[in-house]
Coordinates of C-alpha atoms and ligand atoms in Angstrom, one line a residue:
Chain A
X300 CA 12.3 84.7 -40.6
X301 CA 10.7 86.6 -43.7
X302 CA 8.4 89.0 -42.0
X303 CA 9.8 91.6 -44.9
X304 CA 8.2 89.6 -47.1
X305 CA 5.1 89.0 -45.5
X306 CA 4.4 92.8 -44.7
X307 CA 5.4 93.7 -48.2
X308 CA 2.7 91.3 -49.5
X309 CA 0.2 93.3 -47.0
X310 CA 0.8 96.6 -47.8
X311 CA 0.7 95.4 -51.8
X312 CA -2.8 94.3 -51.1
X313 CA -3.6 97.3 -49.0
X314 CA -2.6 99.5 -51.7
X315 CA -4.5 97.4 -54.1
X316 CA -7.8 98.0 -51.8
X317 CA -7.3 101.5 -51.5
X318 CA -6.9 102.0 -55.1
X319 CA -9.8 100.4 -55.9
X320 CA -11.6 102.4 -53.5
X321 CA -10.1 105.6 -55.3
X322 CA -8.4 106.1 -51.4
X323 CA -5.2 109.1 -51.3
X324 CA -3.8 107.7 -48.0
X325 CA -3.9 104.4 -46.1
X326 CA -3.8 105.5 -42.2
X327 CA -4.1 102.0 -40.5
X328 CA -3.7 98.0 -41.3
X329 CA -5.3 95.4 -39.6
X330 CA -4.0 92.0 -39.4
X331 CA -4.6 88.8 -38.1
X332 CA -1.6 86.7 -36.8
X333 CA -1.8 83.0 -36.0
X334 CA -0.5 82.0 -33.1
X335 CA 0.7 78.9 -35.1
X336 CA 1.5 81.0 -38.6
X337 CA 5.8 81.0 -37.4
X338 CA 5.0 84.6 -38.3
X339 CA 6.5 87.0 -35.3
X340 CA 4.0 89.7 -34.1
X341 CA 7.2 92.2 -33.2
X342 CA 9.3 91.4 -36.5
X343 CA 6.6 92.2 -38.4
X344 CA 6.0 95.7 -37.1
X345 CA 9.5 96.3 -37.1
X346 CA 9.3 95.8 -40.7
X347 CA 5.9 97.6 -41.3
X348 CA 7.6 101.3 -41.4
X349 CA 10.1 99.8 -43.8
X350 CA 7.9 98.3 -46.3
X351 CA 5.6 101.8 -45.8
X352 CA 8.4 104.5 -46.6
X353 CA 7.1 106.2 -49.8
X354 CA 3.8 104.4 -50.1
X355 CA 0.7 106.5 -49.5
X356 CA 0.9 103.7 -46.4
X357 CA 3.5 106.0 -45.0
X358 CA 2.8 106.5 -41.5
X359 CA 0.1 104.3 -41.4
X360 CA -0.7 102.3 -37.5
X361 CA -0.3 98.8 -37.7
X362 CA -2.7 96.4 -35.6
X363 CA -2.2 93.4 -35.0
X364 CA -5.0 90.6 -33.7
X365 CA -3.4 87.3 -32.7
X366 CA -5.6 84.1 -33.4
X367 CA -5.2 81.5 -30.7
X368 CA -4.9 78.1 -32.0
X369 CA -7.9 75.5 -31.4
X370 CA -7.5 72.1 -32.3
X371 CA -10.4 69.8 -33.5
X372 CA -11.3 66.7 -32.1
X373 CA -13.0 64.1 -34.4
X374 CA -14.3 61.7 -31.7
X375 CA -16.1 64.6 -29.3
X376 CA -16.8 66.4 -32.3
X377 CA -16.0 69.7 -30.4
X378 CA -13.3 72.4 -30.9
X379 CA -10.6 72.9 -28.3
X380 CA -7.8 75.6 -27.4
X381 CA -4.6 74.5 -27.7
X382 CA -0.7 75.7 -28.0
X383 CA 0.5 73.1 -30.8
X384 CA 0.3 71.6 -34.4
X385 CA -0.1 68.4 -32.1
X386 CA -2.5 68.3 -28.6
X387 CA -4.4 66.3 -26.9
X388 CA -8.2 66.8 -26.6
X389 CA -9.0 67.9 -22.9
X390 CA -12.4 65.4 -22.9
X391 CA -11.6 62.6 -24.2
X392 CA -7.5 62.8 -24.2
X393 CA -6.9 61.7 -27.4
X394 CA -4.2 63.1 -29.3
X395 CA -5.3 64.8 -32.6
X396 CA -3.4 67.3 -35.5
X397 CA -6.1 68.9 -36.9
X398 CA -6.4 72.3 -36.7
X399 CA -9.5 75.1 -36.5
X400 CA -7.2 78.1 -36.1
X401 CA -4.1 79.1 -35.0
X402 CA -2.5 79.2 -38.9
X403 CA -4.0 82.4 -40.2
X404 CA -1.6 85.3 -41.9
X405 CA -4.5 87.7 -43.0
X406 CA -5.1 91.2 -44.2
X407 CA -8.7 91.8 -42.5
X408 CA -8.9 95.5 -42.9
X409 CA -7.5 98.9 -43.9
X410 CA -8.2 102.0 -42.6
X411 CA -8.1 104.9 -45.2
X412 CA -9.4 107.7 -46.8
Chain B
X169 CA 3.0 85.9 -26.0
X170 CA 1.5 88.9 -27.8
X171 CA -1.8 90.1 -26.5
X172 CA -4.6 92.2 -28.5
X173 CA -4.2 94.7 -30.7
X174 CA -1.6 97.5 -30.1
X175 CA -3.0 100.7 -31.1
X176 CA -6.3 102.4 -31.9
X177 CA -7.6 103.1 -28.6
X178 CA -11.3 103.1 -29.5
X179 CA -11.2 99.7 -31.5
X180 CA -11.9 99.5 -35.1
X181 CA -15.9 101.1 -35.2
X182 CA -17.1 100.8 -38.3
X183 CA -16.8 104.7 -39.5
X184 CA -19.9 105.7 -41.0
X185 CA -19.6 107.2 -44.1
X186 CA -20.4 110.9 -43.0
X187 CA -17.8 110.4 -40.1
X188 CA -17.8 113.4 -37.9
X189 CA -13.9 113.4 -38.2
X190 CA -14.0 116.9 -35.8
X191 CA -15.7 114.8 -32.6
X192 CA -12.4 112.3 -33.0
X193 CA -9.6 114.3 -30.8
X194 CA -5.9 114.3 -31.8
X195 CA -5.7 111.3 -34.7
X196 CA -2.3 111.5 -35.4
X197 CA -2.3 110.5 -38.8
X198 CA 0.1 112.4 -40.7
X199 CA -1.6 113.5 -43.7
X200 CA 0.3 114.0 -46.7
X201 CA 1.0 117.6 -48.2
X202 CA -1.9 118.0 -50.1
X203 CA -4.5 116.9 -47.5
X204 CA -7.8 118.7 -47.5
X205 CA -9.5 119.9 -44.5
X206 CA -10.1 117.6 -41.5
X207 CA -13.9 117.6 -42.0
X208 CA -13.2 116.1 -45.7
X209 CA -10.7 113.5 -45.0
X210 CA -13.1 111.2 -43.5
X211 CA -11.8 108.1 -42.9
X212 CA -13.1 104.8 -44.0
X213 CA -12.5 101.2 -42.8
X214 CA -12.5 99.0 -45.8
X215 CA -13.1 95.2 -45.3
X216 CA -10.0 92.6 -47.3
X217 CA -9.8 89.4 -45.3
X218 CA -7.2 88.3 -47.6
X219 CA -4.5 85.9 -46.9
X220 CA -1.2 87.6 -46.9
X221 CA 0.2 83.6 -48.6
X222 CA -2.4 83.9 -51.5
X223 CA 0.2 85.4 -53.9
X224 CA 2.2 82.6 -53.8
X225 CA -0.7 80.0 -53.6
X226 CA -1.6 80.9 -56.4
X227 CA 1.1 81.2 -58.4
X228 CA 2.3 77.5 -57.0
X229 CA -1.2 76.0 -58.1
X230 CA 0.0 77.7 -61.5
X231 CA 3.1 76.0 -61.3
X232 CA 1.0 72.6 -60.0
X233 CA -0.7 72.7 -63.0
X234 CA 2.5 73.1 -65.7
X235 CA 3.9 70.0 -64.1
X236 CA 1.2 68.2 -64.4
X237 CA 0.6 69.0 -68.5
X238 CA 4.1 68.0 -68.4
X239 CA 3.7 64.4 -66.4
X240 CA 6.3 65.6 -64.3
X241 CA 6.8 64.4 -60.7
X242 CA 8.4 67.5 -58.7
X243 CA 9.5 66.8 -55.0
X244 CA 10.3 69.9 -52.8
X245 CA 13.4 68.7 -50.5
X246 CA 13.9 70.4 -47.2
X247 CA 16.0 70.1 -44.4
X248 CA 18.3 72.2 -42.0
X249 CA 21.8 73.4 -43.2
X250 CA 23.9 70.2 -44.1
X251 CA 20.8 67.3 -43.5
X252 CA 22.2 66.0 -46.9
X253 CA 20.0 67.6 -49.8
X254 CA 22.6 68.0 -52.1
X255 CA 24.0 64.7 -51.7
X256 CA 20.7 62.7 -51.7
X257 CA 19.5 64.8 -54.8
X258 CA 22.8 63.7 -56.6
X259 CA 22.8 59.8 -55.6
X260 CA 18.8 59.8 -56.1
X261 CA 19.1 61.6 -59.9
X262 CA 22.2 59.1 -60.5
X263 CA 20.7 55.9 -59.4
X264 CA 17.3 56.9 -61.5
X265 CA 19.4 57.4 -64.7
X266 CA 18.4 54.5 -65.9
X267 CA 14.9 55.1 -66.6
X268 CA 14.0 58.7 -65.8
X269 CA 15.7 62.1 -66.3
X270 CA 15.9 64.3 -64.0
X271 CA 16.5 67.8 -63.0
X272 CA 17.2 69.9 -60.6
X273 CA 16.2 73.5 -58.9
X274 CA 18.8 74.6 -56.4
X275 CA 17.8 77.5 -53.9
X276 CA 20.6 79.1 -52.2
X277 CA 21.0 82.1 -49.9
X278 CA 24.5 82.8 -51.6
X279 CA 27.0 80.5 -53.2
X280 CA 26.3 78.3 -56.7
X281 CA 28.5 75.2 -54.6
X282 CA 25.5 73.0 -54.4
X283 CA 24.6 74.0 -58.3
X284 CA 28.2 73.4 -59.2
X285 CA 28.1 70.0 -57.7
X286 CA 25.2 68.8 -59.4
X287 CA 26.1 70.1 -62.4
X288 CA 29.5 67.6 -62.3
X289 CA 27.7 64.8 -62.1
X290 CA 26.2 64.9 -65.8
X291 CA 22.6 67.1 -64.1
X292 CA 20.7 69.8 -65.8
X293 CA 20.6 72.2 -62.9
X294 CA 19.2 76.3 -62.7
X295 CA 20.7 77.9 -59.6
X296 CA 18.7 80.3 -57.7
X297 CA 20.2 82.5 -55.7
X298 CA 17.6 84.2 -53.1
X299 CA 19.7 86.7 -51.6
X300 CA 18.5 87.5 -48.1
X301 CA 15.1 85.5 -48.9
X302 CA 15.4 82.3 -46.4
X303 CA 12.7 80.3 -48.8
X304 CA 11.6 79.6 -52.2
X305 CA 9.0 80.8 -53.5
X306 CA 6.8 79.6 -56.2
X307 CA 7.3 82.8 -58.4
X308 CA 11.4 82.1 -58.5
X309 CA 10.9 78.5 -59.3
X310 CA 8.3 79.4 -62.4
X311 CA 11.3 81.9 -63.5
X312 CA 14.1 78.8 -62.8
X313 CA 11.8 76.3 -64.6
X314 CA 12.0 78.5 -67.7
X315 CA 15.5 77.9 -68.0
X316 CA 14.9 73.4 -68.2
X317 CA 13.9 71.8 -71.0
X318 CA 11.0 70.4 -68.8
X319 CA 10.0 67.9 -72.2
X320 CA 12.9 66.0 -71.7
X321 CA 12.9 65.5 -68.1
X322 CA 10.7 63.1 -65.9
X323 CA 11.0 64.1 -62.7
X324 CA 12.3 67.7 -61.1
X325 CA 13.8 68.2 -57.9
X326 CA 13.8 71.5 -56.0
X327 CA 16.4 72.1 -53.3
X328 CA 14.8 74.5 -50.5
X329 CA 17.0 76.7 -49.0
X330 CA 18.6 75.1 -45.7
X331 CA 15.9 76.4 -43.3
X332 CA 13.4 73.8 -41.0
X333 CA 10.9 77.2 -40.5
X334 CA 10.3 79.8 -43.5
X335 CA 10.3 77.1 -46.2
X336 CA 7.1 75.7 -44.4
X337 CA 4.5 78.4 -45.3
X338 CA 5.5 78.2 -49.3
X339 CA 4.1 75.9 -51.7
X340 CA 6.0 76.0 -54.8
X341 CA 4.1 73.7 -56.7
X342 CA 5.5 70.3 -55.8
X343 CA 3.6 67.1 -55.8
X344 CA 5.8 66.3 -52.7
X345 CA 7.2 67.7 -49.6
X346 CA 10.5 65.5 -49.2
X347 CA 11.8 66.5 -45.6
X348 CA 14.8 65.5 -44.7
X349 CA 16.7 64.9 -40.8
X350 CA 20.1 63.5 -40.2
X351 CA 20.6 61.1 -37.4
X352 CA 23.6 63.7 -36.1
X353 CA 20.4 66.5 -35.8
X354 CA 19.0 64.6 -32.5
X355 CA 15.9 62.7 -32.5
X356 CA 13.6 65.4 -31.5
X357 CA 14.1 67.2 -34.9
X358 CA 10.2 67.1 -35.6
X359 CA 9.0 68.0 -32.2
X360 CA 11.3 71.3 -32.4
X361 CA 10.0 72.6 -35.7
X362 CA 6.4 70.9 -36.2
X363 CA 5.0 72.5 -39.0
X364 CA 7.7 71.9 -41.3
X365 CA 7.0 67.9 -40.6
X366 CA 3.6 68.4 -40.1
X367 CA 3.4 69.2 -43.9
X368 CA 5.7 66.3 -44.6
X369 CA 5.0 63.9 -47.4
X370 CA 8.1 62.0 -47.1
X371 CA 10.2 61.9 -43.9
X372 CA 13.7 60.8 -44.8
X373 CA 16.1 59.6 -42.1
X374 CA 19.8 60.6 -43.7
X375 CA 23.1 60.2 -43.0
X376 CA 22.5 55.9 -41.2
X377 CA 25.8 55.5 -41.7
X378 CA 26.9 57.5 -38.6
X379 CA 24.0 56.5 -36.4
X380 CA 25.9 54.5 -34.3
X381 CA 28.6 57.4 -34.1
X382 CA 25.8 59.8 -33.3
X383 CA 24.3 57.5 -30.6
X384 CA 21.1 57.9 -32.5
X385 CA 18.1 56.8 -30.9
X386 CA 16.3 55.1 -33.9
X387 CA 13.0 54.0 -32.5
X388 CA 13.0 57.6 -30.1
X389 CA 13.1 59.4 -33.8
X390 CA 10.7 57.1 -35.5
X391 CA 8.1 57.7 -32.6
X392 CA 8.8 61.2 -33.2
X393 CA 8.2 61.3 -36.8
X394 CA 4.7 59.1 -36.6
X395 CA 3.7 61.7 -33.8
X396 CA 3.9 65.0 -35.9
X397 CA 4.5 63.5 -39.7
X398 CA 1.6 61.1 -39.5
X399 CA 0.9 61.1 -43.3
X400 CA 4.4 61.2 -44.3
X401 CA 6.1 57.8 -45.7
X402 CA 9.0 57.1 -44.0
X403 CA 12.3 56.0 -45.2
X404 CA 15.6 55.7 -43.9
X405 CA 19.4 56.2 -46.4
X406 CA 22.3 56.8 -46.2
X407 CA 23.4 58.5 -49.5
X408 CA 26.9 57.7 -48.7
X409 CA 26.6 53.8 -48.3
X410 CA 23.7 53.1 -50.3
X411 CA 22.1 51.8 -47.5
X412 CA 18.1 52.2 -47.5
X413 CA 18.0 53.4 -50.9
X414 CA 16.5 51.2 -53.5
X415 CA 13.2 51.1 -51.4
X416 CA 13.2 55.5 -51.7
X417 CA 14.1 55.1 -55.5
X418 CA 11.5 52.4 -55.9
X419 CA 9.1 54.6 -54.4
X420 CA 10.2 57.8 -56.2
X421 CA 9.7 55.5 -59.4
X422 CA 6.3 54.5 -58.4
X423 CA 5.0 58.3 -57.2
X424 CA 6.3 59.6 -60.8
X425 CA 3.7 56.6 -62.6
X426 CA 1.2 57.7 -60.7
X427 CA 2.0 61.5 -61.5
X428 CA 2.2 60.3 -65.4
X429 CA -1.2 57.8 -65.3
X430 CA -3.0 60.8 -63.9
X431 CA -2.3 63.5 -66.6
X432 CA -2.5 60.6 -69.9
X433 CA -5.9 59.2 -68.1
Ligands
GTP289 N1 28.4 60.1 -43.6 C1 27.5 60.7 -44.5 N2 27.7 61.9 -44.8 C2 26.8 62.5 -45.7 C3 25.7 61.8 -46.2 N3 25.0 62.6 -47.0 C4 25.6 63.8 -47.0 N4 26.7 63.7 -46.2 C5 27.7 64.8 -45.9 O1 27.0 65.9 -45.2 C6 27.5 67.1 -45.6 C7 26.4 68.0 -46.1 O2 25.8 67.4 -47.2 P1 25.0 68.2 -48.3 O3 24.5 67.2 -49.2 O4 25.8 69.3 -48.8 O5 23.8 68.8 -47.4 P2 22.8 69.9 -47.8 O6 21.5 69.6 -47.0 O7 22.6 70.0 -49.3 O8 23.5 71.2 -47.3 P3 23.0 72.8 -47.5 O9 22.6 72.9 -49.0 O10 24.2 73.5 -47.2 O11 21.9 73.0 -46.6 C8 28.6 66.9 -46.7 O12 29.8 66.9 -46.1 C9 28.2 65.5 -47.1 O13 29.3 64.8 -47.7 C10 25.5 60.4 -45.8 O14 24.6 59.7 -46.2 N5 26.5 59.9 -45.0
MG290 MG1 22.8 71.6 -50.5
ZN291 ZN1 -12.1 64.5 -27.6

């Protein structure tokens, strides 16, 4: 998997926030993990401390927020939770692929000051 | 699986601005050498809610856009180790000869084999070698598309790295996911790694050749395929033989006038 790359991109646009809010150290990251995104919620904070050495992100906590995935279904018009790209609708049973959640790979805040 | 958030006891409260930082016990931020006093340092949530793919979203729709100028037709081909990307790419750019040039962009984690092959059979081909990277991304295919004469090519093909998961989450700027499964892979292919054929645009079935060999349940895999690649077209080749292939070139022949009609209309 390429959760190096993926925490490297969030710490570049937490250091990219903190500069433009004149920040000297970044103390936490939050993110928010998919549960459908493939991204692992333990690789990427084994890879956090590594992509932080020598950053003013050194040191920094790491949260995590996992998303659930809920499906969509077009004939109940109603949202659903659900465990797959593909699931059936627990009304009406049909089978649908459209997604509400469950994809997101997302920066939502950093702590700093 | 994973739970809530790991750390931060007290949740993530919005810290006013004149944060008593004294009333918070034992923070065990480690504060650089310069670091003022505690009372100073207050700290200070800041808001992002960026997406940790926009980057490379970016910089494909960048790409998206080149190719279009160009009336180029670019297909992103994907598959496991050894589905037949190499091989498919080759007999696909030969059999097109006739009345469209193409190109090729060839990720790989180490060697230049697949480039080198390519290459032999008459192919203008840039080799990208990713290292420890498991996918393309759409910034090393900009850089690799430097290196073509795109003007005198029609369509370009971009060989993925072997991989049915990372490839998934990067667009590179393609007007085509091409995703590839060899009847030796098992029928449930699809099921096992959804969002790769979820984002399908073409579903190829390679390697028919050895289907009886394999025991390949045809109809089990084509269930499969409508199930999680529901958009996708659906063809099924074998490179080797020929067999199935004039109705994927007549298609890859008809998706490149459509790419063409839409950038000279
Ligand atoms: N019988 C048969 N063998 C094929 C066919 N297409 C490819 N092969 C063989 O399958 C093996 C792998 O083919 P490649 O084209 O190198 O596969 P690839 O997906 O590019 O492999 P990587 O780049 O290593 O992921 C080679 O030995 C090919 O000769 C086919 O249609 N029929
Ligand atoms: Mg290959
Ligand atoms: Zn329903």
């Amino acid at each position: 998997m390429h959760e190096v790359s993926l925490m490297q991109e969030a710490v570049r646009l937490a250091l990219e926030s903190a500069q433009a809010a004149g920040a000297q150290h970044i103390h936490r990251l939050a993110l928010r993990v998919g549960a459908l995104s493939g991204a692992v919620p333990d690789a990427l904070r084994f890879a956090f401390p590594l992509v932080c050495a020598g950053t003013i992100a050194q040191g920094a906590t790491l949260d995590i927020e996992s998303v659930p995935a809920a499906g969509w279904c077009g004939y109940c018009q109603a949202e659903y939770r659900c465990e797959d790209y593909l699931s059936e609708c627990p009304r009406c049973r049909q089978i649908s692929a459209e997604l509400r959640r469950g994809t997101e790979l997302e920066l939502a805040a950093v702590e700093v000051s | 699986m994973d739970g809530q958030a790991t750390s931060g006891g007290g949740g993530p409260a919005p810290h006013p601005r004149d944060h008593d930082h004294a009333a918070e016990p034992a923070q065990a931020h480690a504060h650089g050498a310069g670091a003022e006093s505690d009372a100073a340092a207050a700290h200070q949530t800041l808001p992002v809610r960026r997406s940790i793919l926009e980057k490379n979203e970016r910089l494909a729709e960048r790409n998206r856009g080149f190719f279009r100028a160009k009336g180029l037709l670019v297909l992103n081909v994907l598959s496991a180790p050894g589905s037949g990307k190499t091989t498919l790419i080759r007999k696909t750019a030969e059999a097109l000869a006739q009345g469209l040039r193409v190109g090729v962009i060839v990720g790989d984690l180490a060697t230049d084999n697949d480039a080198a092959r390519l290459r032999a059979a008459g192919l203008p081909v840039v080799q990208i070698t990713t290292g420890t990277v498991c996918h393309l991304e759409a910034e090393m295919v900009a850089r690799a598309a430097r290196q073509l004469d795109l003007d005198a090519l029609d369509v370009l093909i971009i060989e993925n790295v072997g991989n049915l998961v990372c490839p998934a989450a990067y667009d590179l700027g393609e007007d085509l996911r091409v995703v590839l499964m060899s009847v030796t892979e098992g029928e449930d292919k699809p099921l096992k790694y959804p969002p790769m054929f979820h984002s399908a645009d073409v579903a190829l079935i390679t390697k028919i050749d050895l289907a009886a060999a394999a025991g390949f349940d045809r109809a089990q895999a084509l269930a499969n395929l409508h199930r999680i690649s529901h958009h996708a077209a659906v063809f099924e080749v074998s490179a080797k033989t020929g067999q199935g292939m004039p109705l994927w070139l007549d298609y890859v022949a008809q998706q490149r006038q459509s790419v063409r009609g839409s950038t000279s209309g």
